[in-house]
Coordinates of C-alpha atoms in Angstrom, one line a residue:
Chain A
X48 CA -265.4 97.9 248.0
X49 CA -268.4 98.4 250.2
X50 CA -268.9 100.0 253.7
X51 CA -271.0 98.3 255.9
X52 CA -272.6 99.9 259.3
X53 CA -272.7 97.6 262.4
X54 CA -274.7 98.7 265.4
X55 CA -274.9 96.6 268.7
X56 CA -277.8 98.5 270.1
X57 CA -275.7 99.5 272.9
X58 CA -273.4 102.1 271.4
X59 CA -271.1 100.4 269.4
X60 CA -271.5 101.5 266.3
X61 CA -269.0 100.5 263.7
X62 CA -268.4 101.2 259.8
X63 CA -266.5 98.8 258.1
X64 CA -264.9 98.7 254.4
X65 CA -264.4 95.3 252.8
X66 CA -265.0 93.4 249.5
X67 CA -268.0 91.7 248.5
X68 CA -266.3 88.7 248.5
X69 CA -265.4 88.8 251.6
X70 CA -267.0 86.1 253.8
X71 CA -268.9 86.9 256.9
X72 CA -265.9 85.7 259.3
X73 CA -263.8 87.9 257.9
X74 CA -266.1 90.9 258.7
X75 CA -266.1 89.8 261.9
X76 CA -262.3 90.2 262.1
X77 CA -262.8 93.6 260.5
X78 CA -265.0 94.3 263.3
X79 CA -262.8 92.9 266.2
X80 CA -260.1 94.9 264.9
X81 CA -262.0 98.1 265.2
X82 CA -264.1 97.4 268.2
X83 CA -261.7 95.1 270.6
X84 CA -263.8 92.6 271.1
X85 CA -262.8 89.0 270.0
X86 CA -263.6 88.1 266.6
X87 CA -265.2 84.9 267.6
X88 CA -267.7 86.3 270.3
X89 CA -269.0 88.2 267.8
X90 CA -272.5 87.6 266.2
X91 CA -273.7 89.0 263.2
X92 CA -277.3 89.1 262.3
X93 CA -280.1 91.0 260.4
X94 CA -283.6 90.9 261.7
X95 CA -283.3 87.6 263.6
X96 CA -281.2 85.7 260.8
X97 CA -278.1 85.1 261.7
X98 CA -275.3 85.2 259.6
X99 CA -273.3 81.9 259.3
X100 CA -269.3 82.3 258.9
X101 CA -268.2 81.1 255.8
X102 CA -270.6 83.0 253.4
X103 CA -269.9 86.2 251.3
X104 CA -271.6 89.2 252.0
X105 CA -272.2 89.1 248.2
X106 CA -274.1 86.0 248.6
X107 CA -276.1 87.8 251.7
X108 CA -276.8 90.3 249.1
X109 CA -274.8 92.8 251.4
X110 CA -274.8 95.8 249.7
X111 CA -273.2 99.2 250.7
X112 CA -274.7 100.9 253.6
X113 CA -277.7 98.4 254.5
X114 CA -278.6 97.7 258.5
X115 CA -277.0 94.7 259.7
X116 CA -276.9 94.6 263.3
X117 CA -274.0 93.2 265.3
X118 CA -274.5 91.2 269.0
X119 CA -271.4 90.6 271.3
Chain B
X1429 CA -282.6 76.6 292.1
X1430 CA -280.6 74.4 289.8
X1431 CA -277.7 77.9 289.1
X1432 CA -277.2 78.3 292.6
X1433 CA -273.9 77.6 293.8
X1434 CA -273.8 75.3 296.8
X1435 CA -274.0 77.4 299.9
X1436 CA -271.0 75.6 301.3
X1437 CA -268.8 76.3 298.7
X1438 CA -265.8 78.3 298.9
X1439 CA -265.0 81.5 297.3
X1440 CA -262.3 81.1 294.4
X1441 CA -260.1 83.7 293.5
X1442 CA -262.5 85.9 295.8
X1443 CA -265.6 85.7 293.7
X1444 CA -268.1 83.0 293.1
X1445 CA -266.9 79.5 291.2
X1446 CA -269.5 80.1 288.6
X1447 CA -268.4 83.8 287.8
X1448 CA -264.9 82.4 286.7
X1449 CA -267.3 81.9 283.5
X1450 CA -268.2 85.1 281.9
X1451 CA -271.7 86.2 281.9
X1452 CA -272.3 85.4 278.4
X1453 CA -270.8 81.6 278.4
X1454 CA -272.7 81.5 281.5
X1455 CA -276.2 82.4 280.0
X1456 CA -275.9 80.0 277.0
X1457 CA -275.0 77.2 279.3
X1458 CA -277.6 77.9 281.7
X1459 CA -280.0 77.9 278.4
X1460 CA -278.4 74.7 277.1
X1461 CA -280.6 71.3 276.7
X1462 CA -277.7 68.7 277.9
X1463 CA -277.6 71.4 281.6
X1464 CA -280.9 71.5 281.7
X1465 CA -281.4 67.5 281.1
X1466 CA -278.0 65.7 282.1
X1467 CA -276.3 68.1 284.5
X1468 CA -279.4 68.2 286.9
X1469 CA -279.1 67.3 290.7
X1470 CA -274.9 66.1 289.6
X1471 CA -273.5 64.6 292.2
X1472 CA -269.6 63.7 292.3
X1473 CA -269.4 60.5 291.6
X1474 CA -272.4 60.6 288.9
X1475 CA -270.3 63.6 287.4
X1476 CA -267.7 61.1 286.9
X1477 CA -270.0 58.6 284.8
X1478 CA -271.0 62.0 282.8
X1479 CA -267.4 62.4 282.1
X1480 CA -266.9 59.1 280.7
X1481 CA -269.0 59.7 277.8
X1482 CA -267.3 62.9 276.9
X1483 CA -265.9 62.6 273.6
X1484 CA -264.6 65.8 272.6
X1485 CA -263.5 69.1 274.1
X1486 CA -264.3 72.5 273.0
X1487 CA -265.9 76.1 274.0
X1488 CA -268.6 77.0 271.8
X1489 CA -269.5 77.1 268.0
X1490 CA -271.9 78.1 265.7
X1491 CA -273.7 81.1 264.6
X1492 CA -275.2 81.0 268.2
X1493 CA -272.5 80.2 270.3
X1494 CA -273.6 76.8 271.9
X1495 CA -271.7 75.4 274.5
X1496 CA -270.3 71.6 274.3
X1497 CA -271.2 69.1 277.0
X1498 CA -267.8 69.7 278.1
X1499 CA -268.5 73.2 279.1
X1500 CA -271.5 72.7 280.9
X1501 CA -269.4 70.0 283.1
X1502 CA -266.3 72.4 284.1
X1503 CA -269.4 74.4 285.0
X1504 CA -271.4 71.8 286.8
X1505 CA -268.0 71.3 288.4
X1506 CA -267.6 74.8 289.5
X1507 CA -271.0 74.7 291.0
X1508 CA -270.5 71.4 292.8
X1509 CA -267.0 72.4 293.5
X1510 CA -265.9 68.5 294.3
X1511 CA -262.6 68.1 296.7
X1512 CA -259.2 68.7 295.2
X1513 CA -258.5 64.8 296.3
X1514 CA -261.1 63.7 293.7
X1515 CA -260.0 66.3 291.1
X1516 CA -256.2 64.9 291.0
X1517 CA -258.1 61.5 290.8
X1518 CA -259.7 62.3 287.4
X1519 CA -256.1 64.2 286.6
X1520 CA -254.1 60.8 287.7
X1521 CA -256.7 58.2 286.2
X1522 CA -255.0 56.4 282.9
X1523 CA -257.9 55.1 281.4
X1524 CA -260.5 57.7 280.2
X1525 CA -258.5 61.1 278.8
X1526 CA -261.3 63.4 278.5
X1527 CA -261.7 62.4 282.6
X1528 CA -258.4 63.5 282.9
X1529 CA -258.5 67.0 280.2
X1530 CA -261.6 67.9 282.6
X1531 CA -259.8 67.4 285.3
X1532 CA -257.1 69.8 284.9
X1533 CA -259.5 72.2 283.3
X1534 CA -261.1 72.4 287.0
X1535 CA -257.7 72.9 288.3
X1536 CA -256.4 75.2 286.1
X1537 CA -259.5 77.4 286.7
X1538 CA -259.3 76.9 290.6
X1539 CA -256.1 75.6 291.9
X1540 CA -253.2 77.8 293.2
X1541 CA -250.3 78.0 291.1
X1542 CA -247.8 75.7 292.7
X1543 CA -250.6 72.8 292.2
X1544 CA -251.4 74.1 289.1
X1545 CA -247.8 73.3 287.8
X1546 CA -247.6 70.5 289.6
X1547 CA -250.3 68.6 288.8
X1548 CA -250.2 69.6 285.3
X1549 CA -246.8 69.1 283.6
X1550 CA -246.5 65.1 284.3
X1551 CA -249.2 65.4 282.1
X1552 CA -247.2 66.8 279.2
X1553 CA -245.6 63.4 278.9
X1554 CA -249.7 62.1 277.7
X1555 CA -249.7 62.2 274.3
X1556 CA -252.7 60.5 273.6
X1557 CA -255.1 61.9 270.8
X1558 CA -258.1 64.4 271.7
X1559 CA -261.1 65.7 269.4
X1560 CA -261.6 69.5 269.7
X1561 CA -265.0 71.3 268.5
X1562 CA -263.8 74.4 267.1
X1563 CA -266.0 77.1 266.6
X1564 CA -267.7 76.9 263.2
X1565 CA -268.5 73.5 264.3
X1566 CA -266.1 71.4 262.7
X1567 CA -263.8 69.2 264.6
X1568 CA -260.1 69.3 264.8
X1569 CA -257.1 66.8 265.9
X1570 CA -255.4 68.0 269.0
X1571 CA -253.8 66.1 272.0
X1572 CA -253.4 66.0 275.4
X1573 CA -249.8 67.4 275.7
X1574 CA -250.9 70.3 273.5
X1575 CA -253.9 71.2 275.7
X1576 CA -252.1 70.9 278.8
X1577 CA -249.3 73.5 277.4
X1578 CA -252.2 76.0 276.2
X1579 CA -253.8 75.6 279.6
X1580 CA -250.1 76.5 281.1
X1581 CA -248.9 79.2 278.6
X1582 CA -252.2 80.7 277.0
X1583 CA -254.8 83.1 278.9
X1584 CA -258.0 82.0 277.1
X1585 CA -258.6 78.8 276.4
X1586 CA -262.8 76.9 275.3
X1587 CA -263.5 80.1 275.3
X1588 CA -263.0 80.7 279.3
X1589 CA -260.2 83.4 280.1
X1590 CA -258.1 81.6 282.5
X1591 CA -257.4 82.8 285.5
X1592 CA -253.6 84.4 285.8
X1593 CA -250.8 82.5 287.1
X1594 CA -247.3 83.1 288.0
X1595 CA -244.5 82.5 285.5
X1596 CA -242.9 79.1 286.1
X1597 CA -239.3 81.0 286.7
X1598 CA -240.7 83.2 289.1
X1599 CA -241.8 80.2 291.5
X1600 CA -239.1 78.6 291.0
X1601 CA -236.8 81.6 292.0
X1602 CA -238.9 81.7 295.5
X1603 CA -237.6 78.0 295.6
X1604 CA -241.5 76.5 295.9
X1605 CA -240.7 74.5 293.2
X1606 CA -237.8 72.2 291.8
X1607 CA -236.3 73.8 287.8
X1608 CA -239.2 71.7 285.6
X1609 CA -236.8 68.1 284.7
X1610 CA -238.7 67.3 281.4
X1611 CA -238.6 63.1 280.2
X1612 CA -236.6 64.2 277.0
X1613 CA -234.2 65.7 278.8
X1614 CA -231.6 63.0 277.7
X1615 CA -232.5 63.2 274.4
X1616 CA -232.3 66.8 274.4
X1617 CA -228.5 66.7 275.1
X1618 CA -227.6 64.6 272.6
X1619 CA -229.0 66.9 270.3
X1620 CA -227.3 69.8 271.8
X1621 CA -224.0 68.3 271.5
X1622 CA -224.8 67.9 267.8
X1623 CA -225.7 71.8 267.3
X1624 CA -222.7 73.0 269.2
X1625 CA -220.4 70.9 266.5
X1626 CA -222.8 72.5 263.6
X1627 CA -222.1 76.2 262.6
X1628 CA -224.7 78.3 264.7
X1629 CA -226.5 80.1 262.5
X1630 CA -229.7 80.9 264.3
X1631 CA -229.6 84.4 266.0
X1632 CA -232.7 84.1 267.6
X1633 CA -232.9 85.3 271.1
X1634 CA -236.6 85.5 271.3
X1635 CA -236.8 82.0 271.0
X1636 CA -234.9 81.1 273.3
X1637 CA -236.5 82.6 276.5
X1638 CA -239.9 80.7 275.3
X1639 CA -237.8 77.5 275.7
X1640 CA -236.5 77.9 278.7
X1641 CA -239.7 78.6 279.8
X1642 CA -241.3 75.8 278.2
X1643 CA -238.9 73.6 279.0
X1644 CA -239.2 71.8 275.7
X1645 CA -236.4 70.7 273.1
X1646 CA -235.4 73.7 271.6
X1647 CA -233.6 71.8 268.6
X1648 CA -236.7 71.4 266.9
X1649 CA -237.8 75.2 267.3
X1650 CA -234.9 76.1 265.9
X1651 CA -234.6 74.0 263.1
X1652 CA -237.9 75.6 261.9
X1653 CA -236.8 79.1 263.0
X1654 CA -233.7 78.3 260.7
X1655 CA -235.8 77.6 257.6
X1656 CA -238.5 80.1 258.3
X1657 CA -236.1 83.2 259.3
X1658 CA -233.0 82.2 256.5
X1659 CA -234.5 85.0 254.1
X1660 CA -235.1 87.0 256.9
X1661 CA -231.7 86.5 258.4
X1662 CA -230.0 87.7 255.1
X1663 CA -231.8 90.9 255.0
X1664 CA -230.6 91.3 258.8
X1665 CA -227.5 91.9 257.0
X1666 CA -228.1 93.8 254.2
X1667 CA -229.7 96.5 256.9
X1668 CA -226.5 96.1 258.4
X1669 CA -224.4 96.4 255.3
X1670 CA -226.7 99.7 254.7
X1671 CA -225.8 100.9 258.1
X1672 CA -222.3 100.4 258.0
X1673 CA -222.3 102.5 255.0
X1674 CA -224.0 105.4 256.3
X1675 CA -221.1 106.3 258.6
X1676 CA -218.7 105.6 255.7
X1677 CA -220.7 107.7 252.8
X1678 CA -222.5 110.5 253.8
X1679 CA -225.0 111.1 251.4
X1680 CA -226.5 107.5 252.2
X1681 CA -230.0 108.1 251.4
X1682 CA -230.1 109.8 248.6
X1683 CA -228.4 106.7 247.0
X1684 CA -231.9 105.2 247.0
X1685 CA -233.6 107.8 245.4
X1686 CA -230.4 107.2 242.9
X1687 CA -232.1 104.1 241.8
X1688 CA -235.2 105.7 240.8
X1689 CA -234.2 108.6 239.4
X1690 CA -232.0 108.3 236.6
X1691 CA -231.6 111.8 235.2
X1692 CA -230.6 113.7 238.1
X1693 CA -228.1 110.5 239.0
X1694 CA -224.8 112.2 237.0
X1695 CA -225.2 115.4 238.7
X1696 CA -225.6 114.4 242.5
X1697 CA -222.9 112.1 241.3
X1698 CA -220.6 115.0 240.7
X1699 CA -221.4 116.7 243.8
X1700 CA -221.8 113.3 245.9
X1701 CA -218.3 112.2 244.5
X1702 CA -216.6 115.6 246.1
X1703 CA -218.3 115.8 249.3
X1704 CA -217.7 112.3 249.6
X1705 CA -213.9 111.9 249.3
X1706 CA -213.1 110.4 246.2
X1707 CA -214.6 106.9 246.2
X1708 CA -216.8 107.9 243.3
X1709 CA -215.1 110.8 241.0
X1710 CA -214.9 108.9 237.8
X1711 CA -214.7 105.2 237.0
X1712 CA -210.9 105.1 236.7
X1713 CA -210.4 106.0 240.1
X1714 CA -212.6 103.6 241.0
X1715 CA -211.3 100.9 239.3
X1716 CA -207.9 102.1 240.8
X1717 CA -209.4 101.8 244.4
X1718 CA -212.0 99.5 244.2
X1719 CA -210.6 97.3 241.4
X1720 CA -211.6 94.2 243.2
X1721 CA -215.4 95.1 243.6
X1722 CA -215.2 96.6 240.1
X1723 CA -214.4 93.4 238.6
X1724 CA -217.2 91.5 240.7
X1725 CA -219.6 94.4 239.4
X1726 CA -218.8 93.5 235.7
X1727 CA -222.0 93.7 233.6
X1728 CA -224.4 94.9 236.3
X1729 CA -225.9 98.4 235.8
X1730 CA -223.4 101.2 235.9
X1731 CA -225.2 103.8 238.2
X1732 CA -226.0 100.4 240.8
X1733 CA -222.4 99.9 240.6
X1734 CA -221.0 103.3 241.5
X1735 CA -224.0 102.9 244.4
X1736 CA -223.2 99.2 245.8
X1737 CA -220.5 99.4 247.9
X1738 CA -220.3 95.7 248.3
X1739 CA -220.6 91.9 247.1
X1740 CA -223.9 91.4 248.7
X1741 CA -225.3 94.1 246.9
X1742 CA -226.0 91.3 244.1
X1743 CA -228.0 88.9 246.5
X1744 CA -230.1 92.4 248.0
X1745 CA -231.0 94.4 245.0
X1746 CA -233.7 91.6 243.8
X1747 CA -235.0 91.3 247.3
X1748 CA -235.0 95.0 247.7
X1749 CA -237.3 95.1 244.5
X1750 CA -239.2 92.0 245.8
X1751 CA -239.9 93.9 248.6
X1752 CA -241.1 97.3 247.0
X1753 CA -243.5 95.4 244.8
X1754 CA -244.8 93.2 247.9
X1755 CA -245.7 96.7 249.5
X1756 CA -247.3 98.1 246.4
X1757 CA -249.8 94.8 246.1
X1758 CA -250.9 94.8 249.9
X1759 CA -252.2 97.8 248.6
X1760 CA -251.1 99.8 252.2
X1761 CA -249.5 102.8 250.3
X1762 CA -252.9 104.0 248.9
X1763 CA -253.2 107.5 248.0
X1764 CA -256.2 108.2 250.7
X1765 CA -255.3 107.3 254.0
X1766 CA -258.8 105.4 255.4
X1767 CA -258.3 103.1 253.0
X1768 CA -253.9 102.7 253.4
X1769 CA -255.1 102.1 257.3
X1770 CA -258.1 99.7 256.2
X1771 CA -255.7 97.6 254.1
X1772 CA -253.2 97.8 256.8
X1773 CA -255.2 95.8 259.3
X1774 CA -256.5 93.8 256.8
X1775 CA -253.2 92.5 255.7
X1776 CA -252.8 92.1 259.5
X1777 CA -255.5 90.1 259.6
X1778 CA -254.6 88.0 256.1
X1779 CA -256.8 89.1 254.0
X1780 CA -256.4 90.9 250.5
X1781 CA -256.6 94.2 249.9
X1782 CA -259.7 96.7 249.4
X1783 CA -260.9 96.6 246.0
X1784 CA -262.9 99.9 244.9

């Protein structure tokens, strides 16, 4: 179980626990669940990359606690 | 500028067309190659040849949200705002269906309710075939009839939040429009006529108020209400069974405990058995008073015996236990309570539990 911190820059900022096996799309319902926004207007990128949906944050090499940044 | 709206537009639902679209959708469309190239200086009747080549519907997809051609036409549409005789002429033409899903799109957005439903539901009777971009970019198989019925019954449909309507029953209780006739409605009575002979097993209710509303065959609902709820529907009654036995034994809930804890069962029997008026003192008694249930009970577990108060007990005690363990595995009775919550919503959401 990791815990991953999401920040939108504008003051959402939102730590999550999931699995490392869990794929980026269902971060994102992690996130909607917590924030209120919809899960699928949510972006999720680090640095510019963006994060495509049906990879695992294990494959991201998303470890606990790094800087992803999340854009509605 | 090519994002004005035309000046002579009119306001709908007191704002401008284009803010229907939320900021965001807006943006990307505005940034979008096929606006930039296709959709500048649309006219109505060139709209309509950029409609004919629509082949699939959709809001956006991908990791950066990119709006489908079809998007950037309701928008075009909203900026152009066309007359509502040329919108019910893409609703009412046969030949090209995406003409016709773009059509009521427009209307949907725009139109007042009473044209809304009334241009709209002799449409449910298309059933043609339509390709939907979903939004990881993969297409899926949808059609016509099911579009129109999200556009009437959903709030948020491509990704645009539709505006609100009024309930169908509520307009047709102001008597603007006639109770919706639907084309299977023959159909439907046959079938009704065949339930009413069948045992009616579905208790329901909830279902039934979408129907009415929907206006649709309920038989098939409830056929797959019937399958999906028959587990369900027998521990409706072993709640009830529970219930019933509360008023009749006192000491209900301790009973469960019972099952758990073994050693302290004989003496909270003892005790149990004399607040409880006699129906568990000592076995012989029992079998004088419940000799029927006794002999149903025969080789089950003593202490489940002197507990069960019933036949179903036999059906409930595995689902009870399939239940328990269900719990344990979702993993939402975690010692720390972050992480009971976390796996809460996250077997909300379908997905397994945390793993530390």
């Amino acid at each position: 179980m990791i815990e991953v911190v999401l920040n939108d820059r504008l003051g959402k900022k939102v730590r999550v626990k999931c699995n490392e096996d869990d794929t980026i799309g269902d971060l994102k319902k992690l996130v909607a669940a917590q924030t209120g926004t919809r899960a699928d207007k949510i972006r999720i990128q680090k640095w510019y990359n963006i994060y495509k949906d049906h990879i695992t944050l294990q494959d991201y090499e998303i470890h606990d606690d790094p800087k992803v940044r999340k854009d509605g | 500028m090519a994002n004005r709206t035309d000046p002579s537009a009119k306001s709908i639902h007191g704002t401008n067309p284009q803010n229907l679209i939320e900021k965001i959708l807006r943006s990307k469309i505005y940034q979008n190659v096929f606006w930039k190239e296709q959709c500048f200086g649309l006219t109505a009747e060139t709209l309509v040849d950029k409609a004919m080549e629509l082949d699939h519907i959709g809001g956006t997809h991908g990791g950066n949200r990119r709006p489908t051609p079809f998007i950037c036409l309701v928008m075009k549409m909203l900026q152009i705002q066309p007359d509502k005789e040329i919108v019910v002429e893409f609703i009412k033409n046969e030949d090209y269906k995406y003409v016709r899903v773009l059509g009521a799109f427009y209307l949907r957005l725009t139109g007042t309710d009473i044209d809304v439903y009334r241009y709209l539901e002799p449409l449910y009777n298309d059933y043609r075939k339509l390709r939907r971009k979903l939004g990881d970019g993969q297409y899926s198989l949808t059609h016509m009839d099911e579009v129109i019925d999200e556009l009437l019954t959903k709030d948020y449909s491509c990704d645009i939040a539709l505006p609100r309507i009024k309930k169908r029953l509520t307009i047709e209780a102001i008597g603007a429009l006639e109770p919706r006739k639907s084309a299977l409605e023959d159909d439907f009575e046959e079938e009704e006529e065949k339930e009413d002979e069948e045992q009616p097993m579905d208790t329901d209710v909830g279902g039934h108020d979408k129907d009415y509303y929907r206006a649709q065959s309920p038989t098939k609902e409830r056929g797959r209400d019937r399958k999906r709820d028959s587990h369900r529907h027998r521990d409706r009654d072993y709640d009830r069974e529970y219930e019933r036995d509360y008023d009749r034994d006192r000491g209900r809930g301790r009973d469960r405990d019972r099952d758990r804890d073994r050693d302290r069962e004989r003496d909270r029997y003892r005790d149990y058995g004399r607040e409880g008026g006699g129906r568990r003192r000592s076995r012989s008694r029992d079998r004088k008073d419940d000799g029927e249930e006794r002999r149903r009970r025969r080789g089950r577990d003593r202490d489940r015996d002197r507990d069960s108060s019933g036949s179903p007990r036999k059906m409930q005690e595995p689902v009870k236990k399939k239940k328990e363990e269900k719990k344990k595995e979702d993993g939402t009775d975690h010692p720390d309570p972050e992480i009971a919550e976390a796996n809460r919503i996250r077997a909300s959401l379908g997905l397994k539990p945390l793993r530390p």
